[in-house]
Short mmCIF file of C-alpha atoms and ligand atoms in Angstrom, two decimals:
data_model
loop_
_atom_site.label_atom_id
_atom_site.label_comp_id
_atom_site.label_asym_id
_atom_site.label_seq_id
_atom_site.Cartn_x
_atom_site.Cartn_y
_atom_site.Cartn_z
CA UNK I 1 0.00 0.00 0.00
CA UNK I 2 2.81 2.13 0.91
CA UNK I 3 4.50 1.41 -2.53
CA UNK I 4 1.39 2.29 -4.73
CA UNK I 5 1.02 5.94 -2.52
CA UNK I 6 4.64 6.29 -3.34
CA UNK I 7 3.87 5.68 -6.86
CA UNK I 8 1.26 7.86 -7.85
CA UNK I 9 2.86 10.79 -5.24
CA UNK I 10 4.21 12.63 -8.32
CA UNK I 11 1.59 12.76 -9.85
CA UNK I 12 -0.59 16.13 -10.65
CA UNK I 13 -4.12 15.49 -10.27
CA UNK I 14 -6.75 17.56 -10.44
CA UNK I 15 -10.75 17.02 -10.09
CA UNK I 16 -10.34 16.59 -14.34
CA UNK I 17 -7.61 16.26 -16.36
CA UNK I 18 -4.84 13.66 -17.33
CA UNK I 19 -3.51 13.27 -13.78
CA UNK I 20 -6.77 11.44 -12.78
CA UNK I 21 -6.15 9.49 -15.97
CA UNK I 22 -2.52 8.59 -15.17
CA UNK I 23 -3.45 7.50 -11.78
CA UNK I 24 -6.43 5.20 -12.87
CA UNK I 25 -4.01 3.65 -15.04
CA UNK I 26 -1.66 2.62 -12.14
CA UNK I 27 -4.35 1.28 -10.30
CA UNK I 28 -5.59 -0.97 -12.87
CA UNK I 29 -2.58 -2.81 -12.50
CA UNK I 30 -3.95 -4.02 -8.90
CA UNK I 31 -7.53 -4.07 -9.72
CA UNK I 32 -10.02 -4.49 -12.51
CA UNK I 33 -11.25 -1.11 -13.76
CA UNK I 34 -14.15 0.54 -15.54
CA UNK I 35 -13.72 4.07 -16.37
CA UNK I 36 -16.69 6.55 -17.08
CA UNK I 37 -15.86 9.62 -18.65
CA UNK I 38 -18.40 12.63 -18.49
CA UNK I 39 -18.03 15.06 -20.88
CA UNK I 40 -17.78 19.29 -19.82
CA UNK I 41 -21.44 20.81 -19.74
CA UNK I 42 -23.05 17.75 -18.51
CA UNK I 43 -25.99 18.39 -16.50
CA UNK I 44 -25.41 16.59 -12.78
CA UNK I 45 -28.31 17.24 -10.44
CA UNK I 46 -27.74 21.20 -9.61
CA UNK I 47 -24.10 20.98 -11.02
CA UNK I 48 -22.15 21.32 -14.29
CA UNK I 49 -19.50 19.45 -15.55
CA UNK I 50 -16.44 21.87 -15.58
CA UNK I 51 -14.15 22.03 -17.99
CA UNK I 52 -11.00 20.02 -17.74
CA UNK I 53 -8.23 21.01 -16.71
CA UNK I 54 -4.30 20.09 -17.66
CA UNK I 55 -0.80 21.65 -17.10
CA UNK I 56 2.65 21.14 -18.32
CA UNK I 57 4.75 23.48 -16.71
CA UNK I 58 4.42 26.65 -14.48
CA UNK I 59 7.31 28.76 -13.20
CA UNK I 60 7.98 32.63 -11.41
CA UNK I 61 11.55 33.47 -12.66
CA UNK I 62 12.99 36.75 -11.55
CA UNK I 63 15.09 39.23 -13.90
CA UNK I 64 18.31 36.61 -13.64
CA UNK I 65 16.12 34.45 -14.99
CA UNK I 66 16.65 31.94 -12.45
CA UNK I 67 13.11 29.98 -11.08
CA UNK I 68 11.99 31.51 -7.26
CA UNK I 69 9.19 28.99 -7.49
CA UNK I 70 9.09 25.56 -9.92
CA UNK I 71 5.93 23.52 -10.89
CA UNK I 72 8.35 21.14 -11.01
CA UNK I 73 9.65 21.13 -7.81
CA UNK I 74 6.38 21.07 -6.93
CA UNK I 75 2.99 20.61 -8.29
CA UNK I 76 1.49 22.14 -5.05
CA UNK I 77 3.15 25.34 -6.17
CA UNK I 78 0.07 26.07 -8.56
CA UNK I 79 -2.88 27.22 -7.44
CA UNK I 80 -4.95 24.59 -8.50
CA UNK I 81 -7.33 24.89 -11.50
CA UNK I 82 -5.60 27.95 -12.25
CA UNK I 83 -6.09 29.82 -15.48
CA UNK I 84 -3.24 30.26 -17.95
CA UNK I 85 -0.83 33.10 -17.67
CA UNK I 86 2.47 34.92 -19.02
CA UNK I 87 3.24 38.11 -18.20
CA UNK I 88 6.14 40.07 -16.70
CA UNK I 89 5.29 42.16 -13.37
CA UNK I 90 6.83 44.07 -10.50
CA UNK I 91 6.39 41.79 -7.33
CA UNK I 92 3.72 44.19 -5.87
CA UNK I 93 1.97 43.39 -9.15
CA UNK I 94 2.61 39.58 -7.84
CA UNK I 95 2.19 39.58 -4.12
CA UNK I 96 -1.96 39.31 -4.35
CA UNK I 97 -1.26 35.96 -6.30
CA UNK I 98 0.74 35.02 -3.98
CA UNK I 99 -0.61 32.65 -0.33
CA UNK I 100 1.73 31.09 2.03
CA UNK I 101 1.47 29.63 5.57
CA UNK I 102 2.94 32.34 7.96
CA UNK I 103 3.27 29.60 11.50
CA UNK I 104 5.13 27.39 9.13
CA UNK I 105 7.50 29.25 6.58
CA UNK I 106 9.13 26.07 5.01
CA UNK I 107 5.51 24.89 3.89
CA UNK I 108 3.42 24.73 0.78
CA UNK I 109 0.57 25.39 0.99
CA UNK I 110 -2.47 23.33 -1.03
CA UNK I 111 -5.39 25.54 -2.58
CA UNK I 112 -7.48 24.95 -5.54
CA UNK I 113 -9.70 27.12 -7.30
CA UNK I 114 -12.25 24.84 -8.88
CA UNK I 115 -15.34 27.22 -10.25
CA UNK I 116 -13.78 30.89 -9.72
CA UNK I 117 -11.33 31.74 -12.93
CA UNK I 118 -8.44 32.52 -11.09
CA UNK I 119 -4.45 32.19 -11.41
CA UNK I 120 -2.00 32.04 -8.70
CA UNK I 121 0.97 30.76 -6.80
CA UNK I 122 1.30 28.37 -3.68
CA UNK I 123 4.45 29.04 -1.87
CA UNK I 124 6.50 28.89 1.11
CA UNK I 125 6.95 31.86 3.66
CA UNK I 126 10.62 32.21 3.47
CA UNK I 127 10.08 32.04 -0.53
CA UNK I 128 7.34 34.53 -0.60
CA UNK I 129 9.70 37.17 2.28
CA UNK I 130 13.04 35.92 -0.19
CA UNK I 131 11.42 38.40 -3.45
CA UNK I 132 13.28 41.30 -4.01
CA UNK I 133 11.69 44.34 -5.74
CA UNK I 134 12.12 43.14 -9.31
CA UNK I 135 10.26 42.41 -12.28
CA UNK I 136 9.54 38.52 -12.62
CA UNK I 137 8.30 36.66 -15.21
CA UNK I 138 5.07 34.71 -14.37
CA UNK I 139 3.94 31.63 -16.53
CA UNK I 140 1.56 29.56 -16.14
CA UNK I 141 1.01 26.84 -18.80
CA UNK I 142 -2.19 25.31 -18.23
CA UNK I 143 -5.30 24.69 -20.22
CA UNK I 144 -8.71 25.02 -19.42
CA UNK I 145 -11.00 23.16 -22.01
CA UNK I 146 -14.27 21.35 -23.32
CA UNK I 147 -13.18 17.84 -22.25
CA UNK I 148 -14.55 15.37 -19.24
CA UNK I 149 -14.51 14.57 -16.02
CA UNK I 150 -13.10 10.80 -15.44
CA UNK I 151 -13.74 8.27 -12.37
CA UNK I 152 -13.41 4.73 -12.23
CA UNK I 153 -15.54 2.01 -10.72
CA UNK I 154 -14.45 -0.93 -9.56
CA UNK I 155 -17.17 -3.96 -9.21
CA UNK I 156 -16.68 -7.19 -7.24
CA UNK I 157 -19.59 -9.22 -7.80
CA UNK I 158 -21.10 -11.24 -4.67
CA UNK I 159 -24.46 -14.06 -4.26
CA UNK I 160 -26.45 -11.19 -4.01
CA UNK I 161 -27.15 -7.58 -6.14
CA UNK I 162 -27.36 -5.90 -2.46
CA UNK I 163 -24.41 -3.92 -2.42
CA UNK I 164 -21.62 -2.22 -0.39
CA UNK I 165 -20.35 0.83 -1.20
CA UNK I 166 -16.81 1.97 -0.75
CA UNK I 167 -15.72 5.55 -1.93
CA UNK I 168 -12.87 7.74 -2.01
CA UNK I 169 -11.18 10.91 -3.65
CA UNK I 170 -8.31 10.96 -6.31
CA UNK I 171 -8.15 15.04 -7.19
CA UNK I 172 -5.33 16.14 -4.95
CA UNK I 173 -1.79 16.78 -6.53
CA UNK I 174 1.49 15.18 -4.41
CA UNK I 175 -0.64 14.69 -1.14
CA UNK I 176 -0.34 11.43 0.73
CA UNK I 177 -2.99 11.35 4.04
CA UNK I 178 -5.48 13.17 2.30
CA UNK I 179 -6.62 11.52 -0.97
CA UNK I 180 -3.82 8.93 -1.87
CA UNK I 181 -3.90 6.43 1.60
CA UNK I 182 -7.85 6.42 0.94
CA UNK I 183 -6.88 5.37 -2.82
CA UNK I 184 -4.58 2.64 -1.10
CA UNK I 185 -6.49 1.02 1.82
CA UNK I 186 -9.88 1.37 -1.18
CA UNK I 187 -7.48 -0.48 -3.90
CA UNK I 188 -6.59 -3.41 -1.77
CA UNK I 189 -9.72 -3.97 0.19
CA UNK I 190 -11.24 -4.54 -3.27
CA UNK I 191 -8.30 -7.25 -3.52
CA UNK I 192 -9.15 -8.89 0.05
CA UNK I 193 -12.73 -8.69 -0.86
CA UNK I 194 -12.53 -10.41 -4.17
CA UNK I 195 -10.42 -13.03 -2.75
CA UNK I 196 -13.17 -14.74 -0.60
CA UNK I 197 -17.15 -15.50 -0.78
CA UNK I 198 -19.45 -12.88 -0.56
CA UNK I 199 -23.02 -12.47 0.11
CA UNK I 200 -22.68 -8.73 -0.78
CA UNK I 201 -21.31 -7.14 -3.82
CA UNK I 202 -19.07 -4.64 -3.76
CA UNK I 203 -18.16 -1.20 -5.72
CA UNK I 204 -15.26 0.99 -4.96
CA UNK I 205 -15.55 4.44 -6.30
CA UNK I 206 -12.37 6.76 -7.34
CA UNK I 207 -13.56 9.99 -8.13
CA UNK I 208 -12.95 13.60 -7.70
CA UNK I 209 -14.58 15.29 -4.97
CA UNK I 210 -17.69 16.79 -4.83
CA UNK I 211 -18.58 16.68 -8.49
CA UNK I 212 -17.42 12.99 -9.02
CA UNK I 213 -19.66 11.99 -6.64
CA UNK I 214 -22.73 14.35 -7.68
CA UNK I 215 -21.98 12.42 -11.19
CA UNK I 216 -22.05 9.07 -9.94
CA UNK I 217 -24.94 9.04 -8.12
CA UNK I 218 -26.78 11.50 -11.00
CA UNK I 219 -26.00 8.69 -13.21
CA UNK I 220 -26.76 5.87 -10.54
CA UNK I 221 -30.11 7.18 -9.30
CA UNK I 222 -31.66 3.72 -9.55
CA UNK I 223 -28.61 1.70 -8.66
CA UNK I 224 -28.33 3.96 -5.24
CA UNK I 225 -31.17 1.60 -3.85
CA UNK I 226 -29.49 -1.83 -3.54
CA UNK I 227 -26.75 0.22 -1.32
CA UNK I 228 -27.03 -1.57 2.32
CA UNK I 229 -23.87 0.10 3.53
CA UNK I 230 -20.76 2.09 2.96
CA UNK I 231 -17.43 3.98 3.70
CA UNK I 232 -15.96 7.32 2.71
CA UNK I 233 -12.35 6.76 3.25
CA UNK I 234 -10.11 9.92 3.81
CA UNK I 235 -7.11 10.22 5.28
CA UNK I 236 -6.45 6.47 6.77
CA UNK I 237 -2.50 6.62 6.76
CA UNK I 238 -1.23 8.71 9.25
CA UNK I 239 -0.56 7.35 12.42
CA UNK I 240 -3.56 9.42 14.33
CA UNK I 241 -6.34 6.65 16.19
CA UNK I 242 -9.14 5.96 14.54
CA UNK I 243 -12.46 8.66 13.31
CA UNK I 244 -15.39 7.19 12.80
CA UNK I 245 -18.34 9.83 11.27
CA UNK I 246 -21.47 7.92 11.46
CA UNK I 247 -24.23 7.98 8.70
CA UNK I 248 -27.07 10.37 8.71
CA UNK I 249 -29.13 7.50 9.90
CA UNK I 250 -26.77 7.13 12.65
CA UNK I 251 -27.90 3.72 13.52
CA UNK I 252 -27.37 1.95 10.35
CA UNK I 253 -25.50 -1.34 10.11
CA UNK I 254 -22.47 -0.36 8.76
CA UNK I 255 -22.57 2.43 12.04
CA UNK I 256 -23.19 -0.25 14.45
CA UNK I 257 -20.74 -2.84 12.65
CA UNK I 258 -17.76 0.06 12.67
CA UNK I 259 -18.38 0.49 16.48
CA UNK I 260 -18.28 -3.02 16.67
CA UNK I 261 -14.81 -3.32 15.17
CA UNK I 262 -13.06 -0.14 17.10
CA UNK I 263 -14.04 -1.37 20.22
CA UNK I 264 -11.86 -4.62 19.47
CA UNK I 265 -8.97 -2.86 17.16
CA UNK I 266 -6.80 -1.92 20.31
CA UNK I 267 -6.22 1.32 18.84
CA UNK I 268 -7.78 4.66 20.43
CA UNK I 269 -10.96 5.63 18.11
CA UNK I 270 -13.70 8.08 18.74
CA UNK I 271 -17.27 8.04 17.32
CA UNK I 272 -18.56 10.90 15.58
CA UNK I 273 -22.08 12.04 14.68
CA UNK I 274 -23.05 13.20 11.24
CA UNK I 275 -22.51 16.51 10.16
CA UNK I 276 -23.28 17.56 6.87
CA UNK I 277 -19.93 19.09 5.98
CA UNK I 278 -16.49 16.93 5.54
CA UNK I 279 -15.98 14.13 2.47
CA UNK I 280 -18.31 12.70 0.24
CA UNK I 281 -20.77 11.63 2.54
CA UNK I 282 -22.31 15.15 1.82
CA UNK I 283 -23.76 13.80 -1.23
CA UNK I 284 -24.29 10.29 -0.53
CA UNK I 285 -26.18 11.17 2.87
CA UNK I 286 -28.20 14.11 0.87
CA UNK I 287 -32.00 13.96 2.27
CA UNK I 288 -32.94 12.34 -1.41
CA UNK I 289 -30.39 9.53 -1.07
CA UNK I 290 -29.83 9.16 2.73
CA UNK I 291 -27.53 5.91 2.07
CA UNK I 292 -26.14 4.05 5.34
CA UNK I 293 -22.64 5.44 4.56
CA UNK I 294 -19.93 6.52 7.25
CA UNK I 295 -16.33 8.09 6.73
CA UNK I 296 -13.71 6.64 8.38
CA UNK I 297 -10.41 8.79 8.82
CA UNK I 298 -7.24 8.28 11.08
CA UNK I 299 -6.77 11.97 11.78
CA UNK I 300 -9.46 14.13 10.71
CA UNK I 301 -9.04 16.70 7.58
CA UNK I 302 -8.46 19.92 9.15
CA UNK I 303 -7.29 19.12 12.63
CA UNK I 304 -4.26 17.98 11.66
CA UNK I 305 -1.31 20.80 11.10
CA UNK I 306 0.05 18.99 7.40
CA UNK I 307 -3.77 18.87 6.39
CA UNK I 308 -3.42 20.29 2.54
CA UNK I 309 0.52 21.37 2.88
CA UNK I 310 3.15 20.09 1.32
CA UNK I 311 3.98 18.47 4.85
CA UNK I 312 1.15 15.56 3.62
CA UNK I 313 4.25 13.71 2.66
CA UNK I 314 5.48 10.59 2.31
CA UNK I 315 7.04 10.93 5.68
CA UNK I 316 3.52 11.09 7.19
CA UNK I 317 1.52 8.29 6.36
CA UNK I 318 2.72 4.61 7.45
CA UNK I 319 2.99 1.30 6.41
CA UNK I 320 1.65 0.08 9.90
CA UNK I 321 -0.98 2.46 9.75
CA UNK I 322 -2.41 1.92 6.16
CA UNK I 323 -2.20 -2.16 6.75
CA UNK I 324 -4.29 -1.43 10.37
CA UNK I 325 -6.44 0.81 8.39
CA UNK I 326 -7.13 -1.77 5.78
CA UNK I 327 -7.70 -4.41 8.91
CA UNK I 328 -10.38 -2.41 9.99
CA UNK I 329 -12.09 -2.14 6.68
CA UNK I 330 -11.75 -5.70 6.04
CA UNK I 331 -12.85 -6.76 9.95
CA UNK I 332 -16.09 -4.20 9.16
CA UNK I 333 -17.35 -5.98 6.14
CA UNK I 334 -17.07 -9.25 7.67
CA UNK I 335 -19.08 -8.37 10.32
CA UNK I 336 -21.47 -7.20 7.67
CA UNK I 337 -21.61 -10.19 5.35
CA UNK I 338 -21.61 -12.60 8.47
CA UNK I 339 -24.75 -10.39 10.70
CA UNK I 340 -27.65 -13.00 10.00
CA UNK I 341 -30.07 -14.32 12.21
CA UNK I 342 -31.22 -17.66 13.88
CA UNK I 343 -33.50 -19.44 15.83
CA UNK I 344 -33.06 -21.30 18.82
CA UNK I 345 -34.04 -24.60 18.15
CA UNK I 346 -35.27 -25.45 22.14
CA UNK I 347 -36.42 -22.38 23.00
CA UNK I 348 -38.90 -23.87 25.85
CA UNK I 349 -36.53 -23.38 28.57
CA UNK I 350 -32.65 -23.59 28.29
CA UNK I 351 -31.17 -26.41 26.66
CA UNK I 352 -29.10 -29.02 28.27
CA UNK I 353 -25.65 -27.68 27.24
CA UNK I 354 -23.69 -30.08 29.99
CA UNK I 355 -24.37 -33.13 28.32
CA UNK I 356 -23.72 -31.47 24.63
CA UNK I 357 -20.53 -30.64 26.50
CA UNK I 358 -21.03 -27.20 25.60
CA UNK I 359 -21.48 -26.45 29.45
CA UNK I 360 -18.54 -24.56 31.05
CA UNK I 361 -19.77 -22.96 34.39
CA UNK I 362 -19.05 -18.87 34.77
CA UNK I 363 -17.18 -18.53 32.02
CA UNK I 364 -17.26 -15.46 28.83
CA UNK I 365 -17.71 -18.69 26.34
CA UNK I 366 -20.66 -19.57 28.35
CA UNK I 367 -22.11 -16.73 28.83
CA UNK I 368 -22.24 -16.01 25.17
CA UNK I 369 -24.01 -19.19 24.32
CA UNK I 370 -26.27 -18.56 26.48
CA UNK I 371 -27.28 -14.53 25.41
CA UNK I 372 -26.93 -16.07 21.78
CA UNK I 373 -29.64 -19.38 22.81
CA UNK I 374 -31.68 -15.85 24.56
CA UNK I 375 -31.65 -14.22 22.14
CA UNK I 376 -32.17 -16.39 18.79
CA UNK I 377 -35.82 -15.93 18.56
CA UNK I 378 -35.76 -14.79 14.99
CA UNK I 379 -35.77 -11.03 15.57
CA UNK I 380 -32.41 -10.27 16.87
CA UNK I 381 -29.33 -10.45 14.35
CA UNK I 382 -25.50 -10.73 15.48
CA UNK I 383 -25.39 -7.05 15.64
CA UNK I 384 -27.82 -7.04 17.66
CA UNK I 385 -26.94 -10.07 20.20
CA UNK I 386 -23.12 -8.41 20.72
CA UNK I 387 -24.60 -4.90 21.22
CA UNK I 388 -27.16 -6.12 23.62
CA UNK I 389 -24.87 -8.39 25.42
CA UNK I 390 -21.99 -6.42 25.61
CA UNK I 391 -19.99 -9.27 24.73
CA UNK I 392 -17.46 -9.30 21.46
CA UNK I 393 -18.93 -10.33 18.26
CA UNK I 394 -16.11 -12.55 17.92
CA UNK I 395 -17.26 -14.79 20.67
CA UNK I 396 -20.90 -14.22 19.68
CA UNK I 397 -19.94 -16.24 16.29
CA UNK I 398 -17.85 -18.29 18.03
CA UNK I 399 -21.35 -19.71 20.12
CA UNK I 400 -22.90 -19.23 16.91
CA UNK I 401 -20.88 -21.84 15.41
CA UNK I 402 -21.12 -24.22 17.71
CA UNK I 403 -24.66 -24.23 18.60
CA UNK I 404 -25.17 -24.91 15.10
CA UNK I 405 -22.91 -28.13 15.01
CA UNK I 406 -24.84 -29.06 17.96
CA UNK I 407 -28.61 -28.66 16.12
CA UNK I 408 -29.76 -26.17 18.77
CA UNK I 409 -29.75 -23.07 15.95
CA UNK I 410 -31.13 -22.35 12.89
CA UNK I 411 -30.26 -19.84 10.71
CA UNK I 412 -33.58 -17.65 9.41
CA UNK I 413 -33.51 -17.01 6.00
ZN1 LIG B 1 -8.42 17.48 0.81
#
């Protein structure tokens, strides 16, 4: 995971453009793709598709000609979306183009300017207090087109068309938390997924934010339905505890299942209600969709210091993190595919468990046969029986298992 974040780092993306393409390219080398490509002027819901936007090369060189600030250094340097420019001007001409982060001067800064027409520079304080009265030549080689907007979809079939949803962004430049470790822990949970049975079939979304997701479910209105659950994945790489933002529902299985998991991860976590500001579960929570979809973040965007700065490095995400991250993911959607429900098969008084030799005395393993015998009555699912009982779901289907061997469950269809 830490390999394929290291791969696409270098790469300029954008919420269009051929950076989105070059890094749905890499990932098709881990995953089976299909790519959708909208075209500019597309109707989406209340939105537009924008026109798409590419850059080769932008640079501030002063009268020496030398480069102050390099595209290529880094594509955080650009103002993202930014309109093409060349021109020559004195640096008070500049300075208004200019943003930088003041607390820390050897920073970058990461800003975009998606649907205002604007051009400017993102630099770092000591290069922005470094410009000498002079007259510097500003270029800006970028195009801003009739094209598309591109996301990819990757499908894992299951036994059933029910489906799980699993979303995240890929339109931020050389960023690693935010953007490329949700592209990671997505990619190869679609891998671990694919490589067992499933009840449940699975999409991964990798789109841009915002609009890619307005597209999707514009163009998925019908589809949205068989959606029983879901994760927004954003920043799952740094080594922060764990941020779970529940649905809108707030009670909705993939809610209860995440709480589930954290409980058990042995890493700190904290539960969050819904809010409708943050990632992509803005749109996918919208009142007219209102899927059972949660985000689920290490650090949170914006409380962190790198958040969208050039300190979002490869220094700051982890390989331990991203493969606990991952664990979690995968842990989650077990607990989905495996929450069913049963029926005790004696349910007129307990069973005789000594002489099944499924009798213990005080023990946890007993004690969870006996909530699960309780409470198999046909209403109450997994979920329910390890919320109710306190008890880990792990030892909940643990019981389960062996009650069945022993004839005294039955699964309800
Ligand atoms: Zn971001």
């Amino acid at each position: 995971m830490y390999a394929l974040i290291r791969g696409l780092f270098p790469i300029c993306r954008s919420i269009t453009g051929d950076g989105v393409r070059q890094t749905l390219e890499v990932l098709e080398k881990h995953i089976p793709l299909t790519v959708s490509e909208v075209p500019t002027g597309t109707q989406v819901f209340d939105w537009i598709i924008p026109q798409e936007w590419n850059i080769r090369d932008a640079y501030i060189k002063n009268s020496r000609g030398t480069r102050v600030v390099d595209f290529k250094q880094s594509n955080l340097h650009v103002l993202n979306y930014s309109v093409p420019v060349r021109a020559t001007m004195s640096r008070e001409e500049l300075r208004p183009h200019l943003v930088s982060i003041p607390q820390h001067p050897t920073w970058i800064p990461y800003q975009t300017s998606y649907y205002a027409r604007k051009w400017g520079f993102c630099v770092t304080d000591e290069q922005l207090r470094g410009l000498e009265e002079d007259q510097y030549e500003v270029c800006i080689d970028s195009t801003l087109s009739d094209g598309h907007l591109t996301y990819v979809e990757c499908y894992v079939a299951g036994a059933t068309t029910d489906e799980i949803l699993v979303s995240c962004h890929v339109c931020h430049p050389s960023l690693c938390n935010d953007n490329l470790s949700g592209i990671s822990v997505a990619t190869f949970l679609a891998r671990e997924i694919a490589r067992q049975p499933r009840r449940y079939s699975y999409r991964f979304l990798f789109i841009p934010g915002t609009i890619g997701a307005i597209a999707w479910l514009a163009r998925n209105r019908e589809l949205a339905s068989r959606i029983k659950g879901g994760l927004v994945l954003s920043c799952v790489g740094d080594a922060g505890g764990f941020h779970y933002k529940r649905s809108r529902r707030g009670d909705a299985n993939i809610d209860r299942a995440m709480a589930q998991v954290l409980r058990y991860s042995g890493t700190p976590f904290e539960l969050r209600e819904f809010s409708p500001y943050g990632y992509d579960e803005r749109q996918f929570c919208s009142p007219g969709f209102n899927l059972p979809m949660g985000c689920l973040s290490r650090s949170v965007w914006g409380e962190f210091p790198q958040y969208h700065t050039s300190a979002d490095d490869l220094t700051f995400v982890e390989p331990a993190a991203l493969a606990e991250s991952l664990r979690v993911c995968v842990d989650v959607m077990d607990v989905l595919e495996h929450d069913r429900v049963y029926r005790n098969t004696n349910p007129y008084g307990e069973p005789a468990l000594g002489r099944r030799g499924l009798y213990s005395g005080v023990t946890s393993e007993n004690l969870s046969r006996l909530w699960v015998l309780n409470l198999a009555d046909g209403d109450h699912s997994l979920l329910d029986i390890a919320e109710r009982s306190g008890m880990n779901l792990a030892e909940i289907r643990t019981a389960v298992t062996e009650l069945l061997e022993h004839g005294l469950l039955a699964e309800v269809e």
